[in-house]
Coordinates of C-alpha atoms in Angstrom, one line a residue:
Chain E
M4 CA -42.6 44.3 0.5
T5 CA -45.6 43.4 2.3
A6 CA -45.1 40.5 5.3
P7 CA -46.2 37.0 4.5
L8 CA -50.1 37.5 4.2
R9 CA -52.2 34.2 5.7
P10 CA -55.5 33.4 4.2
A11 CA -58.5 34.2 6.6
F12 CA -62.0 32.5 6.4
H13 CA -65.7 33.1 7.2
E14 CA -68.7 31.2 7.6
G15 CA -70.2 31.6 3.9
Q16 CA -67.1 33.5 2.1
V17 CA -67.4 31.9 -1.4
L18 CA -64.3 30.4 -1.7
S19 CA -62.2 31.5 -5.1
A20 CA -59.6 29.5 -6.5
A21 CA -56.7 32.1 -4.9
D22 CA -58.1 31.8 -1.7
L23 CA -56.8 27.9 -2.1
A24 CA -54.6 28.5 -3.8
A25 CA -53.4 31.4 -1.0
T26 CA -53.9 28.4 1.3
V27 CA -51.2 26.4 -0.8
G28 CA -48.8 28.7 -0.9
Y29 CA -48.5 30.7 2.6
G30 CA -47.5 27.0 3.8
R31 CA -45.2 26.5 0.7
D32 CA -43.6 30.3 1.6
V33 CA -43.3 29.5 5.3
A34 CA -41.1 26.3 4.6
A35 CA -39.2 27.4 2.2
R36 CA -38.4 30.9 4.6
H37 CA -37.4 28.0 7.0
A38 CA -35.4 26.2 4.5
R39 CA -33.2 29.6 3.9
H40 CA -32.7 31.0 6.3
L41 CA -32.6 28.4 8.9
H42 CA -30.0 25.6 6.7
D43 CA -27.1 25.6 3.5
W44 CA -29.0 24.8 0.4
G45 CA -27.5 22.0 -1.1
I46 CA -27.2 18.2 -1.0
A47 CA -29.5 16.4 2.0
E48 CA -29.7 13.2 0.7
G49 CA -28.5 10.5 -2.3
L50 CA -27.8 12.1 -5.7
E51 CA -24.7 10.5 -5.8
L52 CA -24.0 10.0 -9.5
V53 CA -23.8 6.5 -9.9
T54 CA -22.2 4.3 -12.6
E55 CA -22.1 1.2 -14.8
A56 CA -19.5 -0.5 -17.7
R57 CA -20.8 -1.0 -21.0
T58 CA -19.4 -1.0 -24.4
D59 CA -21.0 0.2 -26.9
P60 CA -21.7 -2.7 -30.5
A61 CA -20.5 -0.5 -33.2
T62 CA -17.2 0.6 -32.0
N63 CA -17.0 -1.9 -28.9
A64 CA -15.8 0.3 -26.7
R65 CA -16.1 1.1 -23.4
Y66 CA -18.1 3.4 -21.7
V67 CA -20.2 4.0 -18.9
E68 CA -23.5 4.5 -18.2
V69 CA -24.4 7.5 -15.1
S70 CA -27.0 7.8 -13.8
V71 CA -28.4 10.3 -10.7
S72 CA -29.2 7.9 -7.7
A73 CA -32.5 8.8 -6.5
G74 CA -31.9 11.4 -3.6
L75 CA -33.4 15.2 -2.3
A76 CA -31.5 18.5 -2.3
I77 CA -32.6 21.7 -0.7
D78 CA -32.3 25.1 -3.6
G79 CA -30.9 28.7 -2.4
T80 CA -34.4 29.4 -2.9
G81 CA -35.4 26.7 -0.2
R82 CA -37.3 25.2 -2.7
E83 CA -37.2 21.2 -2.2
I84 CA -35.8 19.4 -4.8
V85 CA -36.6 15.2 -4.9
V86 CA -35.4 12.7 -7.8
P87 CA -37.6 10.0 -6.1
A88 CA -35.8 7.2 -8.1
S89 CA -32.3 6.6 -9.7
A90 CA -32.9 8.2 -13.2
V91 CA -30.2 7.3 -16.0
L92 CA -28.6 10.8 -17.5
S93 CA -28.7 11.2 -20.9
E94 CA -25.9 11.5 -23.5
A95 CA -28.2 13.3 -26.2
S96 CA -28.8 16.0 -23.5
F97 CA -25.1 16.2 -23.1
A98 CA -23.9 16.2 -26.4
E99 CA -26.5 19.8 -27.5
V100 CA -24.2 21.4 -25.0
N101 CA -20.4 20.4 -25.6
G102 CA -21.3 17.9 -28.3
A103 CA -18.9 20.6 -30.4
D104 CA -16.1 19.9 -27.9
Q105 CA -12.9 19.0 -29.0
A106 CA -11.4 15.9 -27.9
T107 CA -11.1 16.7 -23.6
L108 CA -10.5 14.8 -20.6
E109 CA -10.5 17.5 -18.8
P110 CA -14.6 17.1 -16.6
Y111 CA -17.7 18.5 -17.5
P112 CA -20.3 19.7 -14.5
V113 CA -24.2 17.5 -14.2
F114 CA -26.8 19.5 -12.0
L115 CA -30.3 18.9 -10.5
T116 CA -32.5 22.1 -10.9
T117 CA -35.7 22.0 -9.8
I118 CA -38.4 21.7 -12.8
D119 CA -42.5 22.4 -12.4
R120 CA -44.9 20.6 -15.3
A121 CA -48.7 21.0 -14.8
Q122 CA -51.1 17.9 -15.1
S123 CA -54.3 17.5 -16.5
A124 CA -56.8 18.0 -15.2
T125 CA -58.5 15.3 -13.1
G126 CA -63.0 14.8 -12.0
P127 CA -65.5 16.6 -12.4
V128 CA -64.4 20.0 -14.3
S129 CA -67.1 23.1 -13.9
C130 CA -68.2 23.8 -17.2
G131 CA -68.2 27.6 -18.1
T132 CA -64.1 27.1 -17.4
A133 CA -61.6 25.1 -19.8
A134 CA -59.2 22.0 -17.8
A135 CA -57.2 23.7 -16.2
P136 CA -54.4 21.4 -14.7
T137 CA -55.6 21.4 -11.6
R138 CA -51.8 19.8 -10.2
V139 CA -48.3 20.7 -11.2
E140 CA -45.9 18.2 -10.2
E141 CA -43.0 20.0 -8.6
S142 CA -39.9 17.9 -10.0
Y143 CA -36.1 17.8 -11.5
Q144 CA -34.4 18.4 -13.8
I145 CA -30.7 17.8 -14.9
L146 CA -28.2 19.9 -16.8
F147 CA -25.0 19.5 -18.3
G148 CA -22.5 23.2 -18.0
R149 CA -19.9 23.4 -19.8
R150 CA -16.5 23.9 -18.1
G151 CA -15.5 25.8 -14.9
D152 CA -20.1 26.9 -15.0
E153 CA -19.4 25.0 -11.9
L154 CA -17.6 28.5 -10.3
L155 CA -20.8 30.6 -11.6
A156 CA -23.4 27.8 -9.4
E157 CA -20.6 29.0 -6.7
D158 CA -22.0 32.6 -7.4
Q159 CA -25.6 32.0 -7.3
Q160 CA -27.7 35.1 -5.0
P161 CA -30.4 33.6 -3.4
P162 CA -33.4 35.9 -3.0
P163 CA -34.8 38.9 -0.3
V164 CA -36.3 37.3 3.3
S165 CA -40.0 37.6 2.4
A166 CA -39.8 36.2 -1.3
A167 CA -42.5 33.6 -2.2
L168 CA -40.8 31.2 -4.0
A169 CA -41.1 31.9 -7.4
D170 CA -43.6 30.2 -10.0
P171 CA -42.5 29.2 -12.3
P172 CA -39.8 28.1 -9.7
T173 CA -36.1 29.9 -10.2
R174 CA -33.4 27.7 -11.3
W175 CA -30.9 27.5 -9.4
L176 CA -27.9 25.0 -10.1
V177 CA -27.4 22.3 -7.5
L178 CA -23.1 20.5 -8.5
L179 CA -23.8 16.5 -9.2
G180 CA -20.3 16.4 -9.5
F181 CA -18.3 15.9 -12.7
V182 CA -18.9 13.7 -16.4
Q183 CA -16.2 12.8 -18.7
W184 CA -16.6 12.9 -21.9
T185 CA -15.0 10.1 -24.9
D186 CA -16.6 10.1 -28.6
G187 CA -19.3 9.6 -27.7
H188 CA -20.7 8.5 -24.1
F189 CA -19.8 9.2 -20.3
T190 CA -16.7 7.8 -19.6
R191 CA -15.8 8.6 -16.3
V192 CA -17.7 10.2 -12.7
F193 CA -15.6 12.7 -10.1
P194 CA -16.9 13.8 -7.1
S195 CA -14.9 16.6 -8.0
A196 CA -12.8 18.7 -10.0
R197 CA -11.1 22.3 -10.4
G198 CA -11.2 22.6 -6.5
V199 CA -14.8 22.5 -6.5
E200 CA -16.9 20.0 -5.2
P201 CA -21.0 18.9 -4.7
R202 CA -22.0 20.8 -1.7
Y203 CA -24.3 19.5 1.2
A204 CA -26.9 20.8 3.7
G205 CA -25.8 22.5 5.9
V206 CA -28.0 24.1 9.1
R207 CA -27.6 27.3 10.9
A208 CA -27.7 27.2 14.9
D209 CA -27.1 29.4 17.3
T210 CA -27.5 26.7 20.3
V211 CA -27.4 23.1 19.7
S212 CA -29.0 21.1 22.2
A213 CA -29.7 17.6 23.3
R214 CA -32.8 16.1 24.1
A215 CA -30.0 12.4 25.9
G216 CA -27.9 14.5 27.2
E217 CA -25.1 13.5 25.0
L218 CA -23.8 15.6 21.4
T219 CA -22.4 13.6 18.3
L220 CA -20.5 15.7 15.8
R221 CA -19.5 13.0 13.4
T222 CA -18.6 13.3 9.5
R223 CA -20.3 10.6 7.6
P224 CA -24.0 10.4 8.5
T225 CA -22.8 6.6 9.7
V226 CA -21.8 5.8 12.0
Q227 CA -18.3 4.2 11.0
E228 CA -14.8 2.0 11.9
G229 CA -12.1 4.9 11.9
Q230 CA -14.1 7.6 11.3
P231 CA -13.6 10.1 13.9
A232 CA -16.5 12.2 16.7
L233 CA -16.4 14.7 18.9
V234 CA -18.8 13.1 22.4
L235 CA -20.4 16.0 24.9
S236 CA -21.2 14.2 27.4
G237 CA -23.5 15.4 30.2
E238 CA -23.6 12.7 32.1
D239 CA -21.7 11.9 34.9
P240 CA -19.2 13.4 34.9
P241 CA -19.6 15.7 32.3
S242 CA -16.7 14.9 29.3
L243 CA -15.5 16.3 25.7
V244 CA -14.3 12.9 24.4
F245 CA -12.9 13.6 20.0
G246 CA -12.3 9.6 18.9
L247 CA -12.6 7.8 16.4
Y248 CA -15.1 4.8 16.4
Q249 CA -14.5 1.3 16.8
G250 CA -16.0 -1.5 15.4
S251 CA -18.3 -1.8 18.6
G252 CA -19.2 1.5 17.2
T253 CA -18.0 3.0 20.9
V254 CA -15.7 6.2 20.1
N255 CA -11.8 5.4 21.4
P256 CA -11.3 8.5 22.9
L257 CA -8.4 10.4 21.7
M258 CA -8.2 13.5 23.8
T259 CA -10.9 14.3 26.2
V260 CA -11.9 17.1 28.5
A261 CA -12.8 15.8 31.7
A262 CA -15.1 18.2 34.3
N263 CA -11.9 19.7 36.3
G264 CA -10.2 21.0 33.2
N265 CA -8.1 17.9 33.0
L266 CA -7.1 17.2 29.6
T267 CA -6.1 14.0 28.7
V268 CA -4.7 13.0 25.5
A269 CA -3.4 9.1 23.5
G270 CA -0.8 10.8 21.1
S271 CA 1.7 13.1 22.0
F272 CA 1.1 17.4 22.8
S273 CA 2.5 20.2 20.9
G274 CA 2.5 23.5 20.9
R275 CA 3.4 26.7 21.5
I276 CA 5.8 26.5 24.8
S277 CA 4.9 29.1 26.9
A278 CA 7.1 31.5 28.9
G279 CA 9.1 30.3 31.9
S280 CA 8.2 26.6 31.2
V281 CA 10.5 23.7 30.8
L282 CA 10.1 19.9 28.9
A283 CA 11.5 17.4 29.4
T284 CA 12.6 14.0 27.6
S285 CA 15.7 11.1 28.9
G286 CA 16.6 8.1 28.0
T287 CA 19.9 5.9 26.2
A288 CA 20.8 6.9 23.1
T289 CA 24.2 5.3 21.2
D290 CA 26.5 6.9 20.0
G291 CA 26.3 8.9 16.7
M292 CA 22.7 9.3 17.2
L293 CA 20.7 12.8 17.6
L294 CA 19.3 13.3 20.4
P295 CA 15.6 13.6 20.5
L296 CA 13.7 16.8 21.8
P297 CA 11.2 16.7 23.6
A298 CA 7.8 16.3 22.9
G299 CA 6.5 20.0 22.2
V300 CA 10.1 21.6 21.4
S301 CA 11.2 21.7 17.1
K302 CA 13.5 22.4 16.0
Q303 CA 13.1 25.0 14.6
E304 CA 12.5 26.4 18.3
V305 CA 15.8 25.8 19.0
D306 CA 17.7 27.1 15.9
D307 CA 15.9 30.1 16.7
G308 CA 17.0 31.1 20.3
R309 CA 13.4 30.7 21.4
V310 CA 14.1 27.4 23.1
E311 CA 16.6 26.4 24.7
L312 CA 18.6 23.4 25.7
H313 CA 20.7 21.4 28.1
V314 CA 21.6 18.7 28.2
H315 CA 23.1 15.9 30.1
V316 CA 24.4 12.6 29.0
T317 CA 26.8 9.7 31.5
P318 CA 28.2 6.8 29.9
R319 CA 26.7 3.5 29.8
V320 CA 28.6 1.3 31.8
P321 CA 28.3 -2.0 29.1
P322 CA 28.5 -5.3 30.5
A323 CA 31.8 -6.9 31.3
T324 CA 33.2 -9.9 28.8
T325 CA 35.1 -11.4 32.5
A326 CA 34.9 -10.2 35.7
S327 CA 38.6 -8.7 35.4
T328 CA 37.0 -6.1 32.5
L329 CA 37.5 -3.1 33.1
H330 CA 35.6 -0.1 31.5
S331 CA 36.6 3.4 31.1
P332 CA 35.6 6.4 29.2
V333 CA 37.0 7.7 26.7
E334 CA 34.5 10.4 25.5
A335 CA 30.3 10.6 26.2
T336 CA 29.2 14.3 24.6
V337 CA 27.6 15.8 22.0
D338 CA 28.0 18.2 19.6
G339 CA 26.0 21.0 18.4
E340 CA 23.4 19.0 16.3
L341 CA 22.6 17.0 19.4
R342 CA 25.1 13.8 18.1
V343 CA 26.1 11.7 20.9
R344 CA 30.1 10.8 20.9
C345 CA 30.8 7.8 23.6
R346 CA 33.5 5.8 23.3
V347 CA 33.9 3.1 25.9
R348 CA 37.7 1.9 25.7
S349 CA 38.3 -1.9 27.6
Y350 CA 41.2 -4.3 29.5
D351 CA 41.5 -7.2 31.1
P352 CA 45.2 -6.8 33.2
L353 CA 44.7 -10.1 33.7
G354 CA 43.7 -11.2 29.8
V355 CA 46.2 -13.2 27.6
P356 CA 47.7 -11.5 25.4
E357 CA 46.4 -7.7 26.6
V358 CA 44.6 -5.7 25.0
V359 CA 43.2 -2.3 25.2
T360 CA 39.9 -2.0 23.0
E361 CA 38.1 0.6 22.1
Q362 CA 34.7 0.6 21.0
P363 CA 31.4 3.1 20.7
G364 CA 29.2 3.6 23.1
A365 CA 25.7 4.6 24.7
V366 CA 25.2 6.9 27.0
E367 CA 22.1 8.1 30.0
F368 CA 20.5 11.2 29.0
L369 CA 18.3 14.1 30.3
V370 CA 17.1 16.6 27.6
M371 CA 16.0 19.6 29.4
A372 CA 14.3 22.8 26.8
T373 CA 13.5 25.6 28.7
V374 CA 11.8 29.5 26.8
A375 CA 12.7 32.3 29.0
A376 CA 10.2 34.0 30.5
A377 CA 8.7 37.2 29.4
G378 CA 11.7 40.3 30.7
G379 CA 13.6 38.6 32.1
Chain H
M4 CA 9.7 4.5 27.1
T5 CA 9.6 3.0 23.6
L6 CA 12.9 1.6 21.9
Y7 CA 13.3 2.9 18.5
V8 CA 16.3 1.4 16.1
V9 CA 17.5 2.9 13.2
Y10 CA 18.5 0.0 10.5
V11 CA 20.3 -0.2 7.4
K12 CA 17.0 -1.9 4.7
D13 CA 20.3 -3.0 3.1
T14 CA 21.0 -6.2 5.5
G15 CA 18.6 -5.7 9.0
H16 CA 21.2 -4.7 10.7
V17 CA 20.8 -2.6 13.4
V18 CA 23.0 0.4 13.3
G19 CA 21.3 3.1 16.3
A20 CA 19.9 2.9 19.0
V21 CA 17.3 5.7 21.2
N22 CA 14.2 5.1 24.3
A23 CA 12.9 8.2 25.0
A24 CA 9.4 8.6 26.9
G25 CA 6.9 8.7 24.8
D26 CA 5.4 6.7 22.3
A27 CA 4.8 9.3 18.9
P28 CA 8.3 8.8 17.2
P29 CA 10.1 11.4 16.6
G30 CA 9.7 13.4 13.7
E31 CA 7.5 11.6 12.4
G32 CA 8.9 8.6 12.3
D33 CA 11.6 9.6 9.3
V34 CA 15.0 9.4 10.4
G35 CA 16.4 12.2 9.5
A36 CA 14.9 13.0 12.7
L37 CA 17.4 10.3 14.9
V38 CA 20.7 11.0 12.5
G39 CA 21.0 13.6 9.5
D40 CA 21.8 13.4 6.9
A41 CA 23.6 9.9 7.9
L42 CA 24.5 8.1 11.0
P43 CA 28.9 8.5 11.3
M44 CA 29.8 4.6 12.6
R45 CA 33.4 6.1 14.1
V46 CA 36.3 3.4 14.8
S47 CA 40.1 3.9 16.1
V48 CA 42.6 4.0 13.2
D49 CA 45.8 3.8 14.3
G50 CA 45.1 6.6 17.5
K51 CA 42.8 8.4 15.8
V52 CA 39.0 7.9 14.9
V53 CA 37.8 8.0 11.9
R54 CA 34.0 8.7 10.2
L55 CA 32.2 5.2 8.4
P56 CA 28.9 6.6 7.8
L57 CA 26.0 5.4 6.9
P58 CA 23.5 7.7 4.0
A59 CA 20.5 8.6 5.2
E60 CA 18.5 7.1 2.4
R61 CA 19.7 2.9 3.7
L62 CA 18.1 3.9 7.0
A63 CA 14.7 3.6 7.9
L64 CA 13.0 3.7 11.7
H65 CA 11.8 1.3 13.7
T66 CA 9.3 1.3 16.5
A67 CA 10.6 -1.9 18.1
D68 CA 9.8 -3.9 21.0
D69 CA 11.6 -3.1 24.4
E70 CA 15.7 -5.1 24.2
P71 CA 17.8 -2.8 26.8
R72 CA 20.5 -5.2 24.6
V73 CA 20.6 -3.8 22.8
F74 CA 22.3 -1.0 23.9
D75 CA 25.6 -3.1 24.8
N76 CA 25.9 -3.5 20.3
P77 CA 23.2 -1.8 18.1
L78 CA 25.5 -4.2 15.4
A79 CA 24.3 -7.5 17.9
Y80 CA 20.6 -6.8 17.1
G81 CA 18.3 -7.5 13.6
V82 CA 15.6 -6.2 12.1
E83 CA 13.6 -9.2 10.1
L84 CA 10.4 -8.4 7.5
A85 CA 7.3 -9.7 8.0
G86 CA 5.4 -8.9 4.4
G87 CA 8.0 -5.5 3.6
Q88 CA 6.8 -4.5 7.3
P89 CA 9.3 -4.8 9.8
K90 CA 8.6 -7.2 13.1
P91 CA 7.6 -5.7 16.3
T92 CA 10.9 -8.0 17.9
L93 CA 14.4 -7.1 17.5
V94 CA 16.3 -10.8 16.3
E95 CA 20.0 -11.2 17.0
L96 CA 21.4 -12.3 14.9
R97 CA 24.9 -15.0 13.8
P98 CA 27.2 -14.8 16.7
E99 CA 29.9 -16.0 14.2
S100 CA 31.9 -12.6 12.7
P101 CA 32.5 -13.1 9.3
E102 CA 36.4 -13.2 8.6
L103 CA 37.0 -10.6 6.3
A104 CA 40.3 -9.9 3.9
F105 CA 41.9 -7.2 2.3
S106 CA 43.6 -9.0 -1.5
N107 CA 45.5 -6.6 -4.4
N108 CA 42.1 -4.9 -5.5
S109 CA 38.9 -6.6 -3.1
L110 CA 37.8 -6.9 0.4
V111 CA 37.3 -11.1 1.0
V112 CA 34.3 -11.5 3.6
T113 CA 33.6 -15.0 4.0
V114 CA 31.1 -16.3 6.2
Q115 CA 29.6 -20.3 7.2
P116 CA 27.7 -20.4 4.0
D117 CA 23.7 -20.1 5.1
D118 CA 21.7 -19.8 2.4
P119 CA 21.5 -22.2 -0.9
I120 CA 18.4 -20.6 -2.2
N121 CA 19.1 -16.8 -1.9
D122 CA 21.5 -14.1 -2.0
T123 CA 22.8 -12.8 1.1
P124 CA 22.8 -9.1 0.7
V125 CA 26.5 -7.9 2.4
L126 CA 26.9 -3.5 2.7
A127 CA 31.0 -2.9 2.8
L128 CA 32.2 0.7 4.4
V129 CA 35.4 1.2 4.1
S130 CA 37.5 3.5 5.2
D131 CA 40.3 4.9 3.2
G132 CA 42.3 8.7 4.1
E133 CA 39.2 10.8 4.2
K134 CA 37.4 8.7 1.4
V135 CA 34.7 6.4 2.2
H136 CA 33.9 3.8 0.1
V137 CA 30.0 2.7 0.5
R138 CA 30.0 -1.8 -1.9
P139 CA 26.0 -2.6 -1.1
W140 CA 27.3 -5.7 -2.4
A141 CA 26.0 -9.8 -2.8
I142 CA 26.8 -13.1 -1.3
P143 CA 25.5 -15.1 -4.5
A144 CA 23.5 -18.3 -4.0
G145 CA 25.0 -21.1 -2.3
G146 CA 28.6 -19.7 -1.5
D147 CA 30.2 -19.0 1.0
S148 CA 32.4 -15.5 0.7
V149 CA 33.2 -12.7 -1.7
E150 CA 35.7 -10.7 -3.4
I151 CA 33.8 -6.9 -2.6
P152 CA 36.0 -4.5 -5.4
V153 CA 37.8 -1.7 -3.3
T154 CA 41.6 -0.8 -3.6
V155 CA 43.4 0.5 -0.8
S156 CA 45.9 2.3 0.2
E157 CA 48.1 -0.6 2.2
G158 CA 48.1 -0.4 5.6
N159 CA 45.0 -0.3 8.7
H160 CA 41.9 1.4 7.5
G161 CA 38.0 1.1 9.1
V162 CA 36.0 -1.0 7.9
L163 CA 31.7 -1.5 8.6
V164 CA 30.0 -4.3 6.6
L165 CA 27.2 -6.2 7.8
V166 CA 26.6 -9.5 5.7
A167 CA 23.1 -10.5 6.2
G168 CA 22.0 -12.5 9.5
W169 CA 25.4 -11.9 10.5
I170 CA 26.6 -9.5 13.1
G171 CA 28.0 -6.9 12.3
I172 CA 31.9 -5.8 12.0
L173 CA 32.8 -2.3 13.5
A174 CA 36.5 -2.2 13.5
T175 CA 40.4 -2.0 12.1
E176 CA 41.8 -4.6 9.4
I177 CA 44.7 -4.1 7.9
K178 CA 46.1 -5.1 4.7
A179 CA 49.2 -6.4 3.6
A180 CA 52.3 -4.4 1.9
R181 CA 51.7 -7.4 0.1
S182 CA 48.1 -8.2 -0.4

């Protein structure tokens, strides 16, 4: 294998068609290697399967016309596939491949691939040569696969590092989605099936840097309310923020790491408790309720003995119904499953008749969870 | 502190409450994290504590606005729904206790007529020795009482009676020898 050859010219050189073709080919190959090795292949823009409701005039059956929207993909050879305008999927082409199948609701894969189409010569033509094409349209083709072919598309292998773009182009299948076929028509589209979904173009980089001092990662091309974002900010003070976009387009912080290492979370924190640490929760609970565990402690950790609980409860004195009412706790404890058992006896010595009542009560509680230090 | 209440889905009565630190409900909102399989309502009958377990599937968990008095008597509070979702603020239920009386084969619950259009949901739990009878019932629209069929032996029984809109009753009720 030779290294890439860059065409070079000098004064007085007689240029051949091969020289001009090499000039064009050199640029194409540079772009292809960039796309192939600095990006992951897949859909870069658009190329969604879009449906429009239709009715078959012969049978009155409802079906959908399926189109692929305009867009761009990069295939695994590094070649661009451009769909310049929305294109309707051909039912006849589908029927050629899958029309003989028995009726099924199982979806069929739809692929996009490249195809070169020679354009006829334009302008003056040499007397001594035939009218060979002077342009090649780098076009596209929509292909329908058999059920399960989407798995084969996942196994496609890219060409070697220095390989030039093949001519005619290597067939590389880019999955667009899936269609359902019923009685000679498309009836539905699916974005994914059998665990496979369209693949989108990616970036390979060990360093990603921002010029504006703030780097944002988000899960959609555009800012959408409720969607997550990760913002690394070099502003003063620097911070790392995870949050959700608000309607205003700003990120509502749910987790912030400050420059001094402080971590602030809006929700609760859970994770493995380090040995020797103590977590606690406190509050009030009524009779019969299970006491909550401190945040970060799971019942499993308590059950298998990794975490030891220390519980303290105090009966809550109910409000006096009369100035002379006396209250006395009958019990205020928790059982083995942390269920509160609290009953309070009330008695009014001045009441007529003298009646002793017993009612469920409430306790103030403190639950501490400890993890024994290693080796001790 | 955040207040979490457990309420009966049939009638809206609060039957248990916990307030604790943190914004996330215990067990990620699963009522089972706070009651287990059932919430045991306990009442003294003839000097013994009788358990009237409310099954977890009849209960729901709600994060409510702060209401410290709910710990004094949870049954005096209820959860109201709006559009199928609980309102944040607990409501104080009507303080007049429904009247209870055992007849031969039923527990008669009587209230002041309130709703002429809709039935009023009732949930009754009645102890009978080791057994507990669970009776989801309703007072017909415009009516003031309902006979809930339940056959128990003579003597004292623990009862939990929840009539939607009225304060809940957790008490001992006597079935007389000739009732």
